[in-house]
PDB file of C-alpha atoms in Angstrom:
ATOM      1  CA  MET L1058      -1.076  -3.142  -7.695  1.00 48.00           C
ATOM      2  CA  ASP L1059      -4.586  -1.550  -7.863  1.00 53.00           C
ATOM      3  CA  GLY L1060      -5.149  -2.680  -4.155  1.00 51.00           C
ATOM      4  CA  ALA L1061      -2.065  -0.933  -2.905  1.00 54.00           C
ATOM      5  CA  ALA L1062      -3.415   2.436  -3.981  1.00 54.00           C
ATOM      6  CA  THR L1063      -7.062   1.891  -2.993  1.00 56.00           C
ATOM      7  CA  GLY L1064      -7.191  -0.850  -0.167  1.00 56.00           C
ATOM      8  CA  GLU L1065      -9.671  -2.781  -2.261  1.00 66.00           C
ATOM      9  CA  LEU L1066      -9.456  -6.466  -3.207  1.00 78.00           C
ATOM     10  CA  TYR L1067      -9.855  -6.034  -7.084  1.00 76.00           C
ATOM     11  CA  ASN L1068      -8.079  -9.179  -8.133  1.00 89.00           C
ATOM     12  CA  LEU L1069      -9.383 -12.058  -6.046  1.00 92.00           C
ATOM     13  CA  ASP L1070     -10.640 -14.135  -8.981  1.00 94.00           C
ATOM     14  CA  ILE L1071      -7.195 -14.069 -10.748  1.00 94.00           C
ATOM     15  CA  ILE L1072      -5.467 -14.644  -7.257  1.00 94.00           C
ATOM     16  CA  ARG L1073      -7.643 -17.647  -6.798  1.00 95.00           C
ATOM     17  CA  GLU L1074      -6.682 -19.111 -10.364  1.00 97.00           C
ATOM     18  CA  ILE L1075      -3.000 -18.557  -9.701  1.00 96.00           C
ATOM     19  CA  ALA L1076      -3.216 -20.148  -6.352  1.00 96.00           C
ATOM     20  CA  SER L1077      -5.046 -23.212  -7.697  1.00 96.00           C
ATOM     21  CA  ALA L1078      -2.789 -23.601 -10.814  1.00 97.00           C
ATOM     22  CA  VAL L1079       0.727 -23.645  -9.047  1.00 97.00           C
ATOM     23  CA  LEU L1080       2.251 -26.048  -6.526  1.00 96.00           C
ATOM     24  CA  ILE L1081       4.144 -23.330  -4.602  1.00 97.00           C
ATOM     25  CA  PRO L1082       2.998 -21.258  -1.679  1.00 97.00           C
ATOM     26  CA  ILE L1083       1.625 -17.928  -2.746  1.00 96.00           C
ATOM     27  CA  GLN L1084       1.850 -14.773  -0.728  1.00 96.00           C
ATOM     28  CA  VAL L1085      -0.197 -11.615  -1.444  1.00 94.00           C
ATOM     29  CA  GLY L1086       0.510  -8.055  -0.235  1.00 91.00           C
ATOM     30  CA  GLY L1087      -0.417  -4.427  -1.361  1.00 88.00           C
ATOM     31  CA  GLY L1088      -3.467  -2.530   0.130  1.00 86.00           C
ATOM     32  CA  ILE L1089      -4.438  -5.016   2.779  1.00 90.00           C
ATOM     33  CA  ARG L1090      -5.558  -2.557   5.429  1.00 88.00           C
ATOM     34  CA  GLN L1091      -8.371  -4.493   7.283  1.00 89.00           C
ATOM     35  CA  LEU L1092      -8.950  -7.894   8.626  1.00 89.00           C
ATOM     36  CA  GLU L1093     -12.075  -8.530   6.213  1.00 90.00           C
ATOM     37  CA  THR L1094      -9.386  -8.674   3.359  1.00 90.00           C
ATOM     38  CA  VAL L1095      -7.356 -11.387   4.964  1.00 91.00           C
ATOM     39  CA  GLU L1096     -10.001 -14.171   5.173  1.00 91.00           C
ATOM     40  CA  PRO L1097     -10.936 -14.174   1.352  1.00 93.00           C
ATOM     41  CA  LEU L1098      -7.425 -14.408   0.412  1.00 94.00           C
ATOM     42  CA  LEU L1099      -6.660 -17.479   2.712  1.00 93.00           C
ATOM     43  CA  LYS L1100      -9.893 -19.013   1.413  1.00 93.00           C
ATOM     44  CA  ALA L1101      -8.654 -18.380  -2.112  1.00 94.00           C
ATOM     45  CA  GLY L1102      -5.544 -20.454  -1.447  1.00 95.00           C
ATOM     46  CA  ILE L1103      -3.085 -17.933  -0.292  1.00 94.00           C
ATOM     47  CA  LYS L1104      -0.564 -19.246   2.132  1.00 94.00           C
ATOM     48  CA  ARG L1105       0.646 -15.807   3.424  1.00 93.00           C
ATOM     49  CA  VAL L1106      -0.726 -12.379   3.675  1.00 93.00           C
ATOM     50  CA  ILE L1107       1.446  -9.476   3.902  1.00 93.00           C
ATOM     51  CA  LEU L1108       0.096  -6.703   6.215  1.00 92.00           C
ATOM     52  CA  GLY L1109       2.971  -4.030   5.891  1.00 90.00           C
ATOM     53  CA  THR L1110       1.921  -0.528   6.912  1.00 91.00           C
ATOM     54  CA  ALA L1111      -1.499  -1.441   8.257  1.00 90.00           C
ATOM     55  CA  ALA L1112       0.311  -3.750  10.744  1.00 91.00           C
ATOM     56  CA  VAL L1113       2.562  -0.844  11.849  1.00 93.00           C
ATOM     57  CA  GLU L1114      -0.340   1.499  12.234  1.00 93.00           C
ATOM     58  CA  ASP L1115      -2.664  -1.125  14.120  1.00 92.00           C
ATOM     59  CA  PRO L1116      -0.528  -3.887  15.613  1.00 91.00           C
ATOM     60  CA  ARG L1117      -3.693  -5.703  16.861  1.00 92.00           C
ATOM     61  CA  LEU L1118      -4.301  -6.412  13.160  1.00 91.00           C
ATOM     62  CA  ILE L1119      -1.457  -8.931  13.391  1.00 90.00           C
ATOM     63  CA  GLU L1120      -2.995 -10.736  16.313  1.00 90.00           C
ATOM     64  CA  GLU L1121      -6.355 -10.898  14.836  1.00 90.00           C
ATOM     65  CA  ALA L1122      -5.059 -11.950  11.424  1.00 88.00           C
ATOM     66  CA  CYS L1123      -3.171 -14.779  13.094  1.00 87.00           C
ATOM     67  CA  LEU L1124      -6.346 -16.337  14.380  1.00 86.00           C
ATOM     68  CA  TYR L1125      -7.291 -17.339  10.950  1.00 76.00           C
ATOM     69  CA  ASN L1126      -4.284 -19.828  10.748  1.00 62.00           C
TER      70      ASN L1126
END
């Protein structure tokens, strides 16, 4: 929940560990406000990134984030 308040990606190492330890798709959300945060999450094994408020405020973010798929 730290990222939701600050917009920083604090827990990438933990997220990566969880993604590699389970066989189910993982989604992450909370504080993802820029495209630069999406790529590291996808590379860490996350299947879905929740964009929330940032996508409402800047719909182009959705289009650009979809290019990573």
